[in-house]
Coordinates of C-alpha atoms in Angstrom, one line a residue:
Chain A
X1 CA -130.0 29.8 -32.7
X2 CA -130.2 28.4 -29.7
X3 CA -132.2 25.0 -29.2
X4 CA -132.4 21.9 -27.4
X5 CA -131.7 19.4 -29.3
X6 CA -128.9 18.1 -27.2
X7 CA -131.3 17.9 -24.3
X8 CA -133.7 15.7 -26.3
X9 CA -131.2 13.6 -28.0
X10 CA -129.9 13.0 -23.9
X11 CA -133.4 12.4 -22.9
X12 CA -133.8 9.9 -25.7
X13 CA -130.5 8.4 -25.5
X14 CA -130.2 9.4 -29.0
X15 CA -126.7 9.9 -30.7
X16 CA -125.8 12.1 -33.1
X17 CA -124.9 9.8 -35.9
X18 CA -128.4 8.1 -35.1
X19 CA -129.9 11.5 -35.0
X20 CA -127.7 13.0 -38.2
X21 CA -128.8 9.7 -40.5
X22 CA -132.4 10.3 -39.5
X23 CA -133.0 13.6 -40.9
X24 CA -130.3 12.9 -44.1
X25 CA -127.2 15.2 -43.1
X26 CA -123.9 14.8 -41.1
X27 CA -122.8 14.8 -37.8
X28 CA -121.0 17.8 -38.0
X29 CA -123.7 19.7 -38.9
X30 CA -125.8 18.4 -35.9
X31 CA -122.8 19.4 -34.0
X32 CA -122.5 22.6 -34.9
X33 CA -126.8 23.0 -34.9
X34 CA -126.1 22.5 -31.0
X35 CA -123.9 24.4 -30.4
X36 CA -125.4 27.3 -32.4
X37 CA -123.0 27.9 -34.9
X38 CA -125.2 26.9 -37.7
X39 CA -128.3 27.4 -38.3
X40 CA -130.9 24.9 -40.2
X41 CA -132.8 25.4 -42.8
X42 CA -136.6 25.3 -42.6
X43 CA -136.8 22.0 -44.1
X44 CA -134.4 20.0 -42.1
X45 CA -135.7 22.0 -39.1
X46 CA -139.1 20.6 -39.7
X47 CA -137.4 17.2 -40.2
X48 CA -135.9 17.4 -36.7
X49 CA -138.8 18.0 -35.0
X50 CA -140.7 15.6 -36.8
X51 CA -138.1 13.1 -35.5
X52 CA -138.5 14.3 -31.9
X53 CA -142.5 14.8 -32.1
X54 CA -142.4 17.9 -31.1
X55 CA -143.8 20.7 -32.5
X56 CA -140.9 23.4 -33.9
X57 CA -140.7 26.0 -31.4
X58 CA -140.4 23.2 -28.6
X59 CA -137.4 22.3 -30.4
X60 CA -135.7 25.9 -31.5
X61 CA -136.1 29.3 -29.4
X62 CA -137.4 32.0 -31.4
X63 CA -138.0 34.4 -28.8
X64 CA -135.3 36.6 -30.4
X65 CA -136.6 37.4 -33.5
X66 CA -139.7 37.9 -31.4
X67 CA -138.0 41.0 -29.1
X68 CA -137.1 41.9 -33.3
X69 CA -140.5 42.2 -34.3
X70 CA -141.4 44.0 -30.7
X71 CA -138.7 46.2 -31.8
X72 CA -139.5 47.0 -35.6
X73 CA -143.1 47.3 -34.3
Chain B
X1 CA -130.5 6.2 -53.3
X2 CA -130.9 3.8 -56.9
X3 CA -130.0 7.3 -58.8
X4 CA -127.1 8.2 -56.6
X5 CA -125.2 4.8 -57.4
X6 CA -126.1 5.4 -61.5
X7 CA -124.2 8.6 -60.6
X8 CA -121.2 6.9 -59.1
X9 CA -120.8 4.4 -62.0
X10 CA -121.4 7.0 -64.6
X11 CA -118.4 8.6 -62.7
X12 CA -116.8 5.6 -62.6
X13 CA -116.5 5.7 -66.1
X14 CA -116.1 9.0 -66.8
X15 CA -112.8 9.0 -64.9
X16 CA -111.2 6.0 -66.8
X17 CA -111.9 7.6 -70.1
X18 CA -110.2 10.9 -68.6
X19 CA -107.2 8.7 -67.0
X20 CA -106.7 6.6 -70.4
X21 CA -107.3 10.1 -72.6
X22 CA -104.7 11.8 -70.3
X23 CA -102.3 9.1 -70.0
X24 CA -101.8 8.8 -73.8
X25 CA -101.7 12.8 -74.0
X26 CA -99.1 12.3 -71.4
X27 CA -97.2 10.1 -73.6
X28 CA -97.5 12.3 -76.7
X29 CA -95.9 14.9 -74.4
X30 CA -93.2 13.2 -73.1
X31 CA -92.3 12.3 -77.1
X32 CA -92.8 15.7 -77.9
X33 CA -90.1 16.7 -74.7
X34 CA -87.3 14.1 -75.7
X35 CA -87.3 15.6 -79.0
X36 CA -86.8 19.3 -78.4
X37 CA -88.4 20.6 -80.7
X38 CA -91.7 22.7 -78.9
X39 CA -91.0 25.1 -75.8
X40 CA -89.7 22.6 -72.9
X41 CA -91.3 24.7 -70.0
X42 CA -94.7 24.7 -71.0
X43 CA -94.9 21.2 -72.5
X44 CA -92.9 19.9 -68.8
X45 CA -95.9 21.6 -66.6
X46 CA -98.3 20.3 -69.4
X47 CA -97.1 16.7 -68.6
X48 CA -97.2 17.8 -64.9
X49 CA -100.7 19.0 -65.0
X50 CA -101.4 15.7 -67.0
X51 CA -99.7 13.5 -64.7
X52 CA -101.6 14.4 -61.9
X53 CA -104.8 14.2 -63.7
X54 CA -103.8 11.0 -64.3
X55 CA -103.2 10.2 -60.9
X56 CA -106.5 12.4 -59.4
X57 CA -108.7 10.4 -61.5
X58 CA -107.4 6.5 -60.7
X59 CA -107.5 7.7 -56.8
X60 CA -111.0 8.9 -57.5
X61 CA -112.0 5.5 -59.3
X62 CA -110.6 3.1 -56.8
X63 CA -112.5 5.9 -54.3
X64 CA -115.8 5.4 -56.0
X65 CA -115.6 1.9 -56.7
X66 CA -115.2 0.9 -52.9
X67 CA -117.9 3.4 -51.8
X68 CA -120.1 1.3 -54.1
X69 CA -119.2 -2.1 -52.6
X70 CA -120.9 -1.0 -49.7
X71 CA -124.6 0.1 -49.4
X72 CA -124.0 2.2 -46.1
X73 CA -120.8 4.1 -47.6
X74 CA -123.0 4.8 -50.2
X75 CA -125.8 6.1 -48.0
X76 CA -122.9 7.9 -46.0
X77 CA -121.5 9.3 -49.5
X78 CA -124.8 10.7 -50.4
X79 CA -125.5 12.0 -47.2
X80 CA -122.1 14.0 -47.4
X81 CA -122.7 15.1 -51.0
X82 CA -126.1 16.9 -50.1
X83 CA -125.8 17.9 -46.3
X84 CA -127.1 21.7 -46.7
X85 CA -124.0 23.2 -44.2
X86 CA -121.5 21.7 -46.5
X87 CA -123.1 23.0 -49.5
X88 CA -123.7 26.9 -47.8
X89 CA -119.6 26.5 -46.9
X90 CA -118.8 25.2 -50.6
X91 CA -121.2 28.4 -52.1
X92 CA -119.1 30.9 -49.6
X93 CA -115.5 29.3 -51.0
X94 CA -117.1 30.0 -54.4
X95 CA -116.5 26.1 -54.9
X96 CA -117.7 25.2 -58.1
X97 CA -117.1 28.6 -60.0
X98 CA -113.5 29.3 -59.1
X99 CA -112.0 25.7 -59.6
X100 CA -113.6 26.5 -63.3
X101 CA -112.5 29.6 -63.3
X102 CA -109.0 28.7 -62.2
X103 CA -108.6 25.4 -64.7
X104 CA -110.0 27.7 -67.6
X105 CA -106.7 30.0 -66.1
X106 CA -104.3 27.0 -66.6
X107 CA -105.4 26.8 -70.1
X108 CA -105.0 30.1 -71.7
X109 CA -101.9 30.5 -69.4
X110 CA -100.7 27.4 -71.5
X111 CA -101.7 28.5 -74.8
X112 CA -100.5 32.0 -73.7
X113 CA -96.9 30.5 -72.9
X114 CA -96.2 29.3 -76.7
X115 CA -96.5 33.2 -77.6
X116 CA -94.9 34.3 -74.1
X117 CA -93.4 33.0 -70.9
X118 CA -94.1 35.9 -68.5
X119 CA -98.2 35.5 -69.3
X120 CA -97.6 31.8 -68.6
X121 CA -96.5 32.0 -65.3
X122 CA -98.6 35.2 -64.1
X123 CA -102.0 33.2 -65.8
X124 CA -100.3 30.6 -63.6
X125 CA -99.7 32.0 -60.2
X126 CA -103.1 34.5 -60.2
X127 CA -104.5 30.3 -60.8
X128 CA -103.2 29.2 -57.8
X129 CA -103.9 32.1 -55.7
X130 CA -107.4 31.4 -56.3
X131 CA -107.1 28.1 -55.3
X132 CA -105.0 29.0 -52.0
X133 CA -107.9 31.5 -51.1
X134 CA -111.0 29.5 -51.7
X135 CA -109.3 26.5 -49.4
X136 CA -108.6 29.2 -46.6
X137 CA -112.2 30.2 -46.8
X138 CA -113.5 26.7 -46.5
X139 CA -111.6 26.1 -44.0
X140 CA -112.2 29.4 -42.5
X141 CA -116.3 28.2 -42.7
X142 CA -115.6 24.7 -41.5
X143 CA -114.4 25.7 -38.3
X144 CA -117.2 29.5 -37.9
X145 CA -120.5 27.6 -38.9

């Protein structure tokens, strides 16, 4: 799933390690999420968004799922 | 975090007990092997397993003691064990069910070996293949996820 976690980290000068520690996962998980290899669970996505003080939609890109819903309609 | 410290302390005690029991079993099996009264192939295999378990138990015990000395290491270990991506990878690799079935197959092989050596080697080979497949799947998932 697309996301702008890497950009948000760079803007606020936060390392992957710091973010990982804050949300209770390993640095490798943060890396996998940033390169879109791993899709974060809802609780993890919420924790990450809360850490950046943003809404989940501002951190993760749900547009592909919106297109899927339109296709189903 | 205090609950996890308790888990680590229990792990140390269990590893210690396991190492002592396996050392005793190893000494007994070594004596049986020397006496030559039982199937040497099976006994030698059992002795190898026992030595491996003793070695692993001591390694885990030492590692857990080192972790318990440092608060930061406890936190890192807790995060590593509870990491959701790591849990998902373990799930895909069939851990711990594959490990449990492999251990049961080894035990069954050892028991069956006293009656039929072919069954013994077949079960051991199957258990090893199972564990290798699990390791390969885990490695692939760690790269892909």
